[in-house]
mmCIF file of C-alpha atoms and ligand atoms in Angstrom:
data_model
loop_
_atom_site.group_PDB
_atom_site.id
_atom_site.type_symbol
_atom_site.label_atom_id
_atom_site.label_comp_id
_atom_site.label_asym_id
_atom_site.label_seq_id
_atom_site.Cartn_x
_atom_site.Cartn_y
_atom_site.Cartn_z
ATOM 1 C CA UNK A 1 -38.469 -30.052 -34.722
ATOM 2 C CA UNK A 2 -36.597 -28.679 -31.739
ATOM 3 C CA UNK A 3 -37.261 -28.901 -28.025
ATOM 4 C CA UNK A 4 -40.568 -28.770 -26.171
ATOM 5 C CA UNK A 5 -40.637 -27.953 -22.452
ATOM 6 C CA UNK A 6 -44.095 -28.826 -21.128
ATOM 7 C CA UNK A 7 -46.083 -27.119 -18.365
ATOM 8 C CA UNK A 8 -43.299 -25.087 -16.859
ATOM 9 C CA UNK A 9 -43.452 -22.072 -14.524
ATOM 10 C CA UNK A 10 -42.147 -18.837 -16.110
ATOM 11 C CA UNK A 11 -40.647 -15.784 -14.327
ATOM 12 C CA UNK A 12 -43.862 -13.785 -14.968
ATOM 13 C CA UNK A 13 -45.867 -16.365 -12.977
ATOM 14 C CA UNK A 14 -47.545 -18.076 -15.950
ATOM 15 C CA UNK A 15 -47.391 -21.826 -16.486
ATOM 16 C CA UNK A 16 -47.031 -22.700 -20.169
ATOM 17 C CA UNK A 17 -45.246 -24.935 -22.657
ATOM 18 C CA UNK A 18 -42.245 -23.471 -24.428
ATOM 19 C CA UNK A 19 -41.067 -24.630 -27.846
ATOM 20 C CA UNK A 20 -37.565 -24.054 -29.152
ATOM 21 C CA UNK A 21 -36.825 -24.240 -32.867
ATOM 22 C CA UNK A 22 -33.313 -23.731 -34.198
ATOM 23 C CA UNK A 23 -31.590 -21.180 -31.960
ATOM 24 C CA UNK A 24 -34.801 -19.320 -30.978
ATOM 25 C CA UNK A 25 -37.869 -19.579 -28.775
ATOM 26 C CA UNK A 26 -40.615 -20.333 -31.296
ATOM 27 C CA UNK A 27 -43.753 -20.518 -29.168
ATOM 28 C CA UNK A 28 -44.998 -20.032 -25.631
ATOM 29 C CA UNK A 29 -48.405 -21.532 -24.923
ATOM 30 C CA UNK A 30 -49.528 -24.917 -26.120
ATOM 31 C CA UNK A 31 -47.250 -27.961 -26.276
ATOM 32 C CA UNK A 32 -45.922 -28.935 -29.710
ATOM 33 C CA UNK A 33 -44.393 -32.093 -31.140
ATOM 34 C CA UNK A 34 -40.608 -31.967 -30.861
ATOM 35 C CA UNK A 35 -37.460 -34.107 -31.049
ATOM 36 C CA UNK A 36 -36.765 -33.547 -27.372
ATOM 37 C CA UNK A 37 -39.578 -33.271 -24.832
ATOM 38 C CA UNK A 38 -38.876 -32.115 -21.290
ATOM 39 C CA UNK A 39 -41.452 -32.417 -18.518
ATOM 40 C CA UNK A 40 -41.497 -28.987 -16.845
ATOM 41 C CA UNK A 41 -43.796 -29.822 -13.940
ATOM 42 C CA UNK A 42 -42.224 -28.803 -10.627
ATOM 43 C CA UNK A 43 -39.714 -26.721 -12.535
ATOM 44 C CA UNK A 44 -39.187 -23.106 -13.574
ATOM 45 C CA UNK A 45 -37.788 -21.930 -16.903
ATOM 46 C CA UNK A 46 -35.569 -18.840 -16.837
ATOM 47 C CA UNK A 47 -33.447 -16.988 -19.326
ATOM 48 C CA UNK A 48 -29.821 -18.063 -18.830
ATOM 49 C CA UNK A 49 -27.746 -15.583 -16.843
ATOM 50 C CA UNK A 50 -25.452 -13.183 -18.698
ATOM 51 C CA UNK A 51 -22.257 -12.620 -16.698
ATOM 52 C CA UNK A 52 -20.849 -9.353 -18.068
ATOM 53 C CA UNK A 53 -17.436 -9.283 -16.395
ATOM 54 C CA UNK A 54 -15.188 -12.324 -16.104
ATOM 55 C CA UNK A 55 -11.601 -13.461 -16.456
ATOM 56 C CA UNK A 56 -12.655 -17.056 -16.962
ATOM 57 C CA UNK A 57 -9.292 -18.817 -16.855
ATOM 58 C CA UNK A 58 -8.598 -17.262 -13.447
ATOM 59 C CA UNK A 59 -10.492 -20.273 -12.097
ATOM 60 C CA UNK A 60 -6.948 -21.704 -12.013
ATOM 61 C CA UNK A 61 -6.160 -19.167 -9.258
ATOM 62 C CA UNK A 62 -9.276 -19.791 -7.181
ATOM 63 C CA UNK A 63 -8.230 -19.752 -3.529
ATOM 64 C CA UNK A 64 -4.573 -19.283 -4.459
ATOM 65 C CA UNK A 65 -4.242 -15.883 -2.746
ATOM 66 C CA UNK A 66 -7.009 -14.524 -0.535
ATOM 67 C CA UNK A 67 -7.320 -11.955 2.246
ATOM 68 C CA UNK A 68 -4.707 -9.606 0.787
ATOM 69 C CA UNK A 69 -4.913 -5.952 -0.186
ATOM 70 C CA UNK A 70 -5.386 -5.320 -3.891
ATOM 71 C CA UNK A 71 -1.914 -4.006 -4.763
ATOM 72 C CA UNK A 72 -0.019 -6.709 -2.843
ATOM 73 C CA UNK A 73 -2.406 -9.349 -4.158
ATOM 74 C CA UNK A 74 -1.702 -8.306 -7.752
ATOM 75 C CA UNK A 75 2.030 -7.663 -7.503
ATOM 76 C CA UNK A 76 3.161 -10.551 -5.283
ATOM 77 C CA UNK A 77 0.721 -13.299 -6.282
ATOM 78 C CA UNK A 78 -1.453 -12.797 -9.367
ATOM 79 C CA UNK A 79 0.937 -11.107 -11.805
ATOM 80 C CA UNK A 80 3.854 -13.515 -11.163
ATOM 81 C CA UNK A 81 1.514 -16.490 -11.621
ATOM 82 C CA UNK A 82 -0.041 -14.943 -14.740
ATOM 83 C CA UNK A 83 3.439 -14.479 -16.210
ATOM 84 C CA UNK A 84 3.625 -18.301 -16.281
ATOM 85 C CA UNK A 85 0.283 -18.697 -18.101
ATOM 86 C CA UNK A 86 0.379 -20.749 -21.274
ATOM 87 C CA UNK A 87 -2.228 -21.027 -24.052
ATOM 88 C CA UNK A 88 -2.944 -24.536 -22.773
ATOM 89 C CA UNK A 89 -3.558 -23.199 -19.244
ATOM 90 C CA UNK A 90 -6.052 -20.657 -20.578
ATOM 91 C CA UNK A 91 -7.828 -23.377 -22.538
ATOM 92 C CA UNK A 92 -8.317 -25.647 -19.505
ATOM 93 C CA UNK A 93 -8.975 -22.758 -17.102
ATOM 94 C CA UNK A 94 -11.696 -21.458 -19.423
ATOM 95 C CA UNK A 95 -13.181 -24.941 -19.763
ATOM 96 C CA UNK A 96 -13.329 -25.180 -15.979
ATOM 97 C CA UNK A 97 -15.065 -21.782 -15.831
ATOM 98 C CA UNK A 98 -17.522 -22.856 -18.539
ATOM 99 C CA UNK A 99 -18.415 -25.968 -16.541
ATOM 100 C CA UNK A 100 -18.985 -23.944 -13.398
ATOM 101 C CA UNK A 101 -21.093 -21.387 -15.265
ATOM 102 C CA UNK A 102 -23.077 -24.045 -17.082
ATOM 103 C CA UNK A 103 -23.844 -25.831 -13.812
ATOM 104 C CA UNK A 104 -25.026 -22.590 -12.193
ATOM 105 C CA UNK A 105 -27.201 -21.370 -15.080
ATOM 106 C CA UNK A 106 -25.002 -18.893 -16.954
ATOM 107 C CA UNK A 107 -25.332 -19.199 -20.726
ATOM 108 C CA UNK A 108 -23.318 -16.158 -21.839
ATOM 109 C CA UNK A 109 -20.313 -14.267 -20.492
ATOM 110 C CA UNK A 110 -18.161 -11.272 -21.329
ATOM 111 C CA UNK A 111 -14.547 -12.276 -20.816
ATOM 112 C CA UNK A 112 -11.229 -10.439 -20.843
ATOM 113 C CA UNK A 113 -7.972 -12.314 -20.443
ATOM 114 C CA UNK A 114 -4.926 -13.556 -22.365
ATOM 115 C CA UNK A 115 -4.489 -16.166 -25.142
ATOM 116 C CA UNK A 116 -8.168 -15.632 -25.929
ATOM 117 C CA UNK A 117 -8.070 -17.711 -29.098
ATOM 118 C CA UNK A 118 -7.712 -20.675 -26.703
ATOM 119 C CA UNK A 119 -10.588 -19.376 -24.574
ATOM 120 C CA UNK A 120 -12.655 -19.183 -27.776
ATOM 121 C CA UNK A 121 -11.841 -22.797 -28.603
ATOM 122 C CA UNK A 122 -12.902 -23.865 -25.086
ATOM 123 C CA UNK A 123 -16.205 -21.917 -25.201
ATOM 124 C CA UNK A 124 -17.002 -23.196 -28.671
ATOM 125 C CA UNK A 125 -16.447 -26.809 -27.596
ATOM 126 C CA UNK A 126 -18.571 -26.480 -24.444
ATOM 127 C CA UNK A 127 -21.393 -24.796 -26.387
ATOM 128 C CA UNK A 128 -21.870 -21.630 -24.339
ATOM 129 C CA UNK A 129 -22.073 -18.088 -25.727
ATOM 130 C CA UNK A 130 -19.336 -15.520 -25.037
ATOM 131 C CA UNK A 131 -17.851 -12.187 -25.998
ATOM 132 C CA UNK A 132 -14.065 -12.488 -25.746
ATOM 133 C CA UNK A 133 -11.441 -9.777 -25.591
ATOM 134 C CA UNK A 134 -7.677 -10.072 -25.430
ATOM 135 C CA UNK A 135 -6.543 -7.940 -22.481
ATOM 136 C CA UNK A 136 -4.567 -4.924 -23.775
ATOM 137 C CA UNK A 137 -1.982 -3.307 -21.450
ATOM 138 C CA UNK A 138 0.777 -1.013 -22.795
ATOM 139 C CA UNK A 139 1.778 0.988 -19.672
ATOM 140 C CA UNK A 140 2.500 3.962 -22.016
ATOM 141 C CA UNK A 141 5.368 2.082 -23.682
ATOM 142 C CA UNK A 142 5.080 2.492 -27.496
ATOM 143 C CA UNK A 143 7.019 -0.721 -28.205
ATOM 144 C CA UNK A 144 4.732 -2.643 -25.892
ATOM 145 C CA UNK A 145 1.674 -0.997 -27.503
ATOM 146 C CA UNK A 146 2.836 -2.238 -30.894
ATOM 147 C CA UNK A 147 3.197 -5.780 -29.557
ATOM 148 C CA UNK A 148 -0.240 -5.584 -27.952
ATOM 149 C CA UNK A 149 -1.886 -4.454 -31.198
ATOM 150 C CA UNK A 150 -0.192 -7.306 -33.029
ATOM 151 C CA UNK A 151 -1.428 -9.801 -30.426
ATOM 152 C CA UNK A 152 -4.972 -8.326 -30.506
ATOM 153 C CA UNK A 153 -5.012 -8.636 -34.328
ATOM 154 C CA UNK A 154 -3.744 -12.226 -34.246
ATOM 155 C CA UNK A 155 -6.328 -13.296 -31.687
ATOM 156 C CA UNK A 156 -9.138 -11.489 -33.537
ATOM 157 C CA UNK A 157 -8.288 -13.335 -36.735
ATOM 158 C CA UNK A 158 -8.239 -16.692 -34.933
ATOM 159 C CA UNK A 159 -11.582 -16.107 -33.188
ATOM 160 C CA UNK A 160 -13.179 -14.963 -36.453
ATOM 161 C CA UNK A 161 -11.707 -18.054 -38.084
ATOM 162 C CA UNK A 162 -13.775 -20.287 -35.779
ATOM 163 C CA UNK A 163 -16.934 -18.939 -37.468
ATOM 164 C CA UNK A 164 -18.939 -19.747 -34.353
ATOM 165 C CA UNK A 165 -22.305 -17.966 -34.092
ATOM 166 C CA UNK A 166 -21.874 -18.064 -30.288
ATOM 167 C CA UNK A 167 -18.357 -16.704 -29.908
ATOM 168 C CA UNK A 168 -17.827 -13.049 -30.681
ATOM 169 C CA UNK A 169 -14.527 -11.166 -30.466
ATOM 170 C CA UNK A 170 -14.209 -7.814 -28.701
ATOM 171 C CA UNK A 171 -11.467 -5.355 -27.732
ATOM 172 C CA UNK A 172 -10.106 -5.341 -24.192
ATOM 173 C CA UNK A 173 -8.219 -2.204 -23.142
ATOM 174 C CA UNK A 174 -7.576 -3.158 -19.517
ATOM 175 C CA UNK A 175 -8.197 0.279 -17.977
ATOM 176 C CA UNK A 176 -7.431 3.995 -18.206
ATOM 177 C CA UNK A 177 -4.427 3.571 -15.894
ATOM 178 C CA UNK A 178 -2.762 0.764 -17.882
ATOM 179 C CA UNK A 179 -3.416 1.899 -21.481
ATOM 180 C CA UNK A 180 -2.000 5.058 -23.123
ATOM 181 C CA UNK A 181 -4.165 7.673 -24.798
ATOM 182 C CA UNK A 182 -2.927 6.934 -28.349
ATOM 183 C CA UNK A 183 -3.785 3.246 -27.850
ATOM 184 C CA UNK A 184 -7.217 4.042 -26.378
ATOM 185 C CA UNK A 185 -7.962 6.263 -29.401
ATOM 186 C CA UNK A 186 -6.771 3.637 -31.848
ATOM 187 C CA UNK A 187 -8.820 0.900 -30.141
ATOM 188 C CA UNK A 188 -11.902 3.156 -30.310
ATOM 189 C CA UNK A 189 -11.374 3.649 -34.053
ATOM 190 C CA UNK A 190 -10.890 -0.071 -34.553
ATOM 191 C CA UNK A 191 -14.052 -0.877 -32.557
ATOM 192 C CA UNK A 192 -16.140 1.526 -34.646
ATOM 193 C CA UNK A 193 -14.818 0.458 -38.026
ATOM 194 C CA UNK A 194 -14.917 -3.291 -37.321
ATOM 195 C CA UNK A 195 -18.061 -3.371 -35.150
ATOM 196 C CA UNK A 196 -16.255 -4.813 -32.144
ATOM 197 C CA UNK A 197 -17.562 -4.268 -28.619
ATOM 198 C CA UNK A 198 -15.181 -2.854 -25.994
ATOM 199 C CA UNK A 199 -14.662 -4.279 -22.503
ATOM 200 C CA UNK A 200 -12.807 -2.108 -19.959
ATOM 201 C CA UNK A 201 -12.338 -1.757 -16.190
ATOM 202 C CA UNK A 202 -13.513 1.646 -14.964
ATOM 203 C CA UNK A 203 -13.365 3.470 -11.615
ATOM 204 C CA UNK A 204 -12.846 0.326 -9.576
ATOM 205 C CA UNK A 205 -10.770 1.850 -6.769
ATOM 206 C CA UNK A 206 -10.290 5.246 -5.236
ATOM 207 C CA UNK A 207 -6.544 5.058 -5.963
ATOM 208 C CA UNK A 208 -7.325 4.624 -9.677
ATOM 209 C CA UNK A 209 -9.547 7.719 -9.691
ATOM 210 C CA UNK A 210 -6.976 9.797 -7.775
ATOM 211 C CA UNK A 211 -4.137 8.714 -10.084
ATOM 212 C CA UNK A 212 -6.103 9.400 -13.280
ATOM 213 C CA UNK A 213 -7.179 12.809 -11.955
ATOM 214 C CA UNK A 214 -3.558 13.691 -11.196
ATOM 215 C CA UNK A 215 -2.271 12.505 -14.544
ATOM 216 C CA UNK A 216 -5.099 13.479 -16.926
ATOM 217 C CA UNK A 217 -6.826 16.269 -14.997
ATOM 218 C CA UNK A 218 -10.203 14.492 -14.682
ATOM 219 C CA UNK A 219 -11.702 11.280 -13.350
ATOM 220 C CA UNK A 220 -11.573 8.177 -15.582
ATOM 221 C CA UNK A 221 -15.036 8.248 -17.187
ATOM 222 C CA UNK A 222 -14.876 11.998 -17.893
ATOM 223 C CA UNK A 223 -11.453 11.452 -19.420
ATOM 224 C CA UNK A 224 -12.731 8.635 -21.676
ATOM 225 C CA UNK A 225 -15.627 10.858 -22.746
ATOM 226 C CA UNK A 226 -13.221 13.715 -23.532
ATOM 227 C CA UNK A 227 -11.275 11.554 -25.996
ATOM 228 C CA UNK A 228 -14.438 10.263 -27.700
ATOM 229 C CA UNK A 229 -13.966 6.734 -26.395
ATOM 230 C CA UNK A 230 -17.438 6.063 -24.993
ATOM 231 C CA UNK A 231 -20.403 4.596 -26.850
ATOM 232 C CA UNK A 232 -23.169 1.990 -26.645
ATOM 233 C CA UNK A 233 -20.642 -0.705 -27.592
ATOM 234 C CA UNK A 234 -18.709 -0.227 -24.324
ATOM 235 C CA UNK A 235 -19.134 -2.435 -21.241
ATOM 236 C CA UNK A 236 -17.443 -0.837 -18.236
ATOM 237 C CA UNK A 237 -16.739 -3.070 -15.248
ATOM 238 C CA UNK A 238 -17.078 -1.926 -11.628
ATOM 239 C CA UNK A 239 -17.824 1.839 -11.625
ATOM 240 C CA UNK A 240 -17.644 1.977 -7.806
ATOM 241 C CA UNK A 241 -16.191 5.494 -7.662
ATOM 242 C CA UNK A 242 -18.051 7.214 -10.512
ATOM 243 C CA UNK A 243 -19.318 10.711 -9.701
ATOM 244 C CA UNK A 244 -22.687 12.166 -10.748
ATOM 245 C CA UNK A 245 -21.353 13.977 -13.793
ATOM 246 C CA UNK A 246 -19.623 10.817 -15.013
ATOM 247 C CA UNK A 247 -22.797 8.779 -14.504
ATOM 248 C CA UNK A 248 -24.705 11.265 -16.684
ATOM 249 C CA UNK A 249 -22.001 11.110 -19.351
ATOM 250 C CA UNK A 250 -22.008 7.310 -19.394
ATOM 251 C CA UNK A 251 -25.808 7.326 -19.682
ATOM 252 C CA UNK A 252 -25.749 9.867 -22.535
ATOM 253 C CA UNK A 253 -23.254 7.722 -24.413
ATOM 254 C CA UNK A 254 -25.247 4.526 -23.843
ATOM 255 C CA UNK A 255 -22.435 2.755 -21.977
ATOM 256 C CA UNK A 256 -23.380 -0.423 -20.072
ATOM 257 C CA UNK A 257 -21.997 -1.079 -16.613
ATOM 258 C CA UNK A 258 -21.046 -4.505 -15.218
ATOM 259 C CA UNK A 259 -21.590 -4.420 -11.473
ATOM 260 C CA UNK A 260 -19.298 -6.838 -9.583
ATOM 261 C CA UNK A 261 -20.296 -6.563 -5.921
ATOM 262 C CA UNK A 262 -18.625 -9.756 -4.669
ATOM 263 C CA UNK A 263 -15.230 -8.841 -6.084
ATOM 264 C CA UNK A 264 -15.592 -5.251 -4.852
ATOM 265 C CA UNK A 265 -16.394 -6.393 -1.329
ATOM 266 C CA UNK A 266 -13.693 -9.063 -1.244
ATOM 267 C CA UNK A 267 -10.994 -6.655 -2.440
ATOM 268 C CA UNK A 268 -12.427 -3.920 -0.187
ATOM 269 C CA UNK A 269 -12.863 -1.227 -2.829
ATOM 270 C CA UNK A 270 -14.425 0.853 -0.070
ATOM 271 C CA UNK A 271 -17.617 2.035 -1.700
ATOM 272 C CA UNK A 272 -20.744 0.390 -3.079
ATOM 273 C CA UNK A 273 -21.286 1.247 -6.742
ATOM 274 C CA UNK A 274 -23.816 4.147 -6.876
ATOM 275 C CA UNK A 275 -26.585 1.903 -8.179
ATOM 276 C CA UNK A 276 -29.579 4.175 -7.514
ATOM 277 C CA UNK A 277 -27.996 7.168 -9.265
ATOM 278 C CA UNK A 278 -27.066 4.960 -12.219
ATOM 279 C CA UNK A 279 -30.554 3.527 -12.501
ATOM 280 C CA UNK A 280 -32.096 7.012 -12.276
ATOM 281 C CA UNK A 281 -29.756 8.219 -15.033
ATOM 282 C CA UNK A 282 -30.995 5.395 -17.268
ATOM 283 C CA UNK A 283 -27.734 3.459 -17.531
ATOM 284 C CA UNK A 284 -27.826 -0.140 -18.779
ATOM 285 C CA UNK A 285 -27.018 -2.167 -15.661
ATOM 286 C CA UNK A 286 -25.800 -5.745 -15.597
ATOM 287 C CA UNK A 287 -23.996 -8.114 -13.230
ATOM 288 C CA UNK A 288 -20.575 -9.713 -13.320
ATOM 289 C CA UNK A 289 -18.693 -12.051 -11.032
ATOM 290 C CA UNK A 290 -15.191 -10.891 -12.029
ATOM 291 C CA UNK A 291 -12.524 -13.624 -12.040
ATOM 292 C CA UNK A 292 -12.518 -16.564 -9.653
ATOM 293 C CA UNK A 293 -9.411 -15.218 -7.897
ATOM 294 C CA UNK A 294 -11.374 -12.259 -6.548
ATOM 295 C CA UNK A 295 -14.823 -13.784 -5.987
ATOM 296 C CA UNK A 296 -14.146 -16.898 -5.733
ATOM 297 C CA UNK A 297 -17.251 -18.268 -7.409
ATOM 298 C CA UNK A 298 -18.868 -17.753 -10.803
ATOM 299 C CA UNK A 299 -22.361 -18.440 -9.430
ATOM 300 C CA UNK A 300 -24.712 -15.661 -10.562
ATOM 301 C CA UNK A 301 -27.318 -16.656 -7.951
ATOM 302 C CA UNK A 302 -24.838 -15.668 -5.273
ATOM 303 C CA UNK A 303 -24.000 -12.430 -7.109
ATOM 304 C CA UNK A 304 -27.719 -11.558 -7.343
ATOM 305 C CA UNK A 305 -28.233 -12.054 -3.618
ATOM 306 C CA UNK A 306 -25.134 -10.092 -2.668
ATOM 307 C CA UNK A 307 -26.127 -7.254 -5.035
ATOM 308 C CA UNK A 308 -29.474 -6.936 -3.286
ATOM 309 C CA UNK A 309 -27.964 -7.159 0.200
ATOM 310 C CA UNK A 310 -25.079 -4.769 -0.446
ATOM 311 C CA UNK A 311 -27.326 -1.971 -1.693
ATOM 312 C CA UNK A 312 -29.909 -2.374 1.030
ATOM 313 C CA UNK A 313 -27.152 -2.276 3.626
ATOM 314 C CA UNK A 314 -25.265 0.642 2.036
ATOM 315 C CA UNK A 315 -28.428 2.751 1.622
ATOM 316 C CA UNK A 316 -30.007 1.737 4.966
ATOM 317 C CA UNK A 317 -33.093 1.029 2.896
ATOM 318 C CA UNK A 318 -34.636 -2.431 2.526
ATOM 319 C CA UNK A 319 -36.433 -1.232 -0.622
ATOM 320 C CA UNK A 320 -33.124 -0.646 -2.429
ATOM 321 C CA UNK A 321 -32.180 -3.187 -5.162
ATOM 322 C CA UNK A 322 -35.416 -5.240 -5.110
ATOM 323 C CA UNK A 323 -35.331 -8.848 -6.323
ATOM 324 C CA UNK A 324 -36.951 -8.161 -9.694
ATOM 325 C CA UNK A 325 -34.531 -5.339 -10.553
ATOM 326 C CA UNK A 326 -31.554 -7.512 -9.613
ATOM 327 C CA UNK A 327 -32.880 -10.485 -11.606
ATOM 328 C CA UNK A 328 -33.314 -8.124 -14.553
ATOM 329 C CA UNK A 329 -29.687 -6.999 -14.272
ATOM 330 C CA UNK A 330 -28.510 -10.633 -14.296
ATOM 331 C CA UNK A 331 -30.532 -11.515 -17.405
ATOM 332 C CA UNK A 332 -32.084 -8.886 -19.734
ATOM 333 C CA UNK A 333 -29.675 -6.159 -18.575
ATOM 334 C CA UNK A 334 -26.701 -8.350 -19.414
ATOM 335 C CA UNK A 335 -28.165 -9.221 -22.813
ATOM 336 C CA UNK A 336 -28.694 -5.515 -23.561
ATOM 337 C CA UNK A 337 -25.151 -4.733 -22.452
ATOM 338 C CA UNK A 338 -23.791 -7.243 -24.981
ATOM 339 C CA UNK A 339 -26.288 -6.414 -27.739
ATOM 340 C CA UNK A 340 -27.869 -9.887 -27.638
ATOM 341 C CA UNK A 341 -31.470 -10.820 -28.369
ATOM 342 C CA UNK A 342 -31.605 -12.869 -25.197
ATOM 343 C CA UNK A 343 -32.218 -12.496 -21.466
ATOM 344 C CA UNK A 344 -35.978 -13.124 -21.596
ATOM 345 C CA UNK A 345 -38.286 -16.065 -22.058
ATOM 346 C CA UNK A 346 -40.102 -14.538 -25.033
ATOM 347 C CA UNK A 347 -40.928 -15.630 -28.590
ATOM 348 C CA UNK A 348 -38.162 -14.709 -31.031
ATOM 349 C CA UNK A 349 -35.440 -14.452 -28.389
ATOM 350 C CA UNK A 350 -32.374 -16.698 -28.458
ATOM 351 C CA UNK A 351 -33.031 -20.051 -26.821
ATOM 352 C CA UNK A 352 -30.554 -19.597 -23.964
ATOM 353 C CA UNK A 353 -32.634 -21.173 -21.212
ATOM 354 C CA UNK A 354 -32.258 -22.674 -17.783
ATOM 355 C CA UNK A 355 -34.547 -25.149 -16.045
ATOM 356 C CA UNK A 356 -34.676 -24.897 -12.239
ATOM 357 C CA UNK A 357 -35.727 -27.755 -9.976
ATOM 358 C CA UNK A 358 -38.282 -26.252 -7.577
ATOM 359 C CA UNK A 359 -38.880 -29.461 -5.647
ATOM 360 C CA UNK A 360 -36.254 -28.689 -3.048
ATOM 361 C CA UNK A 361 -36.639 -27.793 0.624
ATOM 362 C CA UNK A 362 -34.711 -24.528 0.189
ATOM 363 C CA UNK A 363 -37.027 -23.296 -2.596
ATOM 364 C CA UNK A 364 -40.331 -24.393 -1.028
ATOM 365 C CA UNK A 365 -42.916 -22.869 -1.037
ATOM 366 C CA UNK A 366 -43.036 -20.703 -4.191
ATOM 367 C CA UNK A 367 -44.877 -17.554 -3.069
ATOM 368 C CA UNK A 368 -42.796 -15.492 -5.490
ATOM 369 C CA UNK A 369 -40.493 -17.271 -7.935
ATOM 370 C CA UNK A 370 -38.169 -14.335 -8.624
ATOM 371 C CA UNK A 371 -37.762 -13.513 -4.929
ATOM 372 C CA UNK A 372 -36.981 -17.151 -4.251
ATOM 373 C CA UNK A 373 -34.377 -17.248 -6.996
ATOM 374 C CA UNK A 374 -32.594 -14.109 -5.783
ATOM 375 C CA UNK A 375 -32.704 -14.715 -2.038
ATOM 376 C CA UNK A 376 -32.867 -18.507 -1.730
ATOM 377 C CA UNK A 377 -31.538 -19.792 -5.063
ATOM 378 C CA UNK A 378 -28.145 -21.410 -5.622
ATOM 379 C CA UNK A 379 -26.312 -22.621 -8.664
ATOM 380 C CA UNK A 380 -26.970 -26.242 -7.814
ATOM 381 C CA UNK A 381 -30.744 -25.846 -8.266
ATOM 382 C CA UNK A 382 -30.079 -25.622 -12.026
ATOM 383 C CA UNK A 383 -31.129 -28.909 -13.584
ATOM 384 C CA UNK A 384 -30.984 -28.455 -17.353
ATOM 385 C CA UNK A 385 -29.336 -25.819 -19.560
ATOM 386 C CA UNK A 386 -30.047 -24.973 -23.192
ATOM 387 C CA UNK A 387 -27.814 -22.590 -25.138
ATOM 388 C CA UNK A 388 -28.391 -21.544 -28.755
ATOM 389 C CA UNK A 389 -31.160 -24.147 -28.936
ATOM 390 C CA UNK A 390 -28.912 -27.047 -27.834
ATOM 391 C CA UNK A 391 -29.209 -28.975 -24.572
ATOM 392 C CA UNK A 392 -25.788 -28.687 -22.873
ATOM 393 C CA UNK A 393 -26.721 -30.119 -19.492
ATOM 394 C CA UNK A 394 -29.630 -32.478 -18.854
ATOM 395 C CA UNK A 395 -30.575 -33.476 -15.306
ATOM 396 C CA UNK A 396 -27.210 -32.112 -14.077
ATOM 397 C CA UNK A 397 -25.147 -34.356 -16.346
ATOM 398 C CA UNK A 398 -22.421 -32.674 -18.435
ATOM 399 C CA UNK A 399 -20.310 -34.815 -20.708
ATOM 400 C CA UNK A 400 -16.527 -34.667 -20.336
ATOM 401 C CA UNK A 401 -16.547 -33.065 -16.892
ATOM 402 C CA UNK A 402 -14.039 -35.403 -15.200
ATOM 403 C CA UNK A 403 -11.399 -34.717 -17.850
ATOM 404 C CA UNK A 404 -11.727 -30.950 -17.401
ATOM 405 C CA UNK A 405 -11.398 -31.168 -13.607
ATOM 406 C CA UNK A 406 -8.326 -33.351 -13.885
ATOM 407 C CA UNK A 407 -6.459 -31.182 -16.423
ATOM 408 C CA UNK A 408 -7.380 -27.892 -14.750
ATOM 409 C CA UNK A 409 -6.217 -29.117 -11.317
ATOM 410 C CA UNK A 410 -2.887 -30.323 -12.696
ATOM 411 C CA UNK A 411 -2.230 -27.068 -14.561
ATOM 412 C CA UNK A 412 -3.254 -24.912 -11.586
ATOM 413 C CA UNK A 413 -0.811 -26.797 -9.359
ATOM 414 C CA UNK A 414 1.984 -26.194 -11.861
ATOM 415 C CA UNK A 415 1.216 -22.450 -12.122
ATOM 416 C CA UNK A 416 1.163 -22.022 -8.359
ATOM 417 C CA UNK A 417 4.133 -24.237 -7.585
ATOM 418 C CA UNK A 418 6.923 -22.537 -9.537
HETATM 419 ZN ZN1 ZN B 501 -11.838 -7.603 -13.714
#
């Protein structure tokens, strides 16, 4: 019988009733009888956000090390703390991230980190949707590569063993500068034969591009293309320093890009991702927050606003990155990037939906809903969240929240204190 949301405002400006049956949107139009009825008056119904680049359990390192340059930040703070990570820490850190995402309207995320079988367990319990990849780093050491493949295989088997329709495994070669060519080739083969998406960092910093050029004779995306690595199953995070030829190659291969403007600005990557050139080339564009150590929030409303502002500022053009295009990146673009039938309020799409409370001073009046969401919206205007046809948060109440906050705080203190 499903869920019926009555008389609700939709992103296209219509007011209608939306019926959910099973995991899909069954009807948009007239109200139907249902097990759960939600009054949508004074509210807007959106597709849940799809966050296409996260390291969810890094919520444990939120605010642990800020205002540092990238290399020092990684080598003196993040890597030593990550060396102390346990499967239990990843479980609670991911649960904390899921809570934050749920509360701010994200229903699906693309995550790369460690001990991802524990991340999968956390996501499955919370009820969100995710694509999860075990981070793969071999630093051109064959013995380490062997260990990494073993770990990737083990985690894959455990995630598949969950048999969750919402949790999908992927492969996570960290980047061109941390993974050897033989491993990149083998991961590509594995992805193709086992239908696994690939999640990789690409052209984040100028130093990365310079190093890869020196070592491999071409910039990172051209190099990946030359070894046959690219394809429509690849989500590449960042892309700040891609050149025009690389953008064309990525577009030809159907690669999706996860734009992470907050992380890029906080870590001072020095250049705004070439958004206009990417859009003109026809690339699939989506938005990511990156981990909570380099953001420090997982709120996609904030990422939408900063995306729009960054590109207007960088291009000296207020028409750059308009609200609708940015909203599209955060929803339908993300769904396309991950190959999901979601990201739109439309019949037949997955019922990953978010109800926004419009009766708030900061969202009044509603001249243009999408503009309001991008420029004036915040995670805390999310009132109710449905994922895979199940209500996960109703009127801002999430069950089990206090326990997650308590465990995550205790574990974060232990990781930082050693
Ligand atoms: Zn990242």
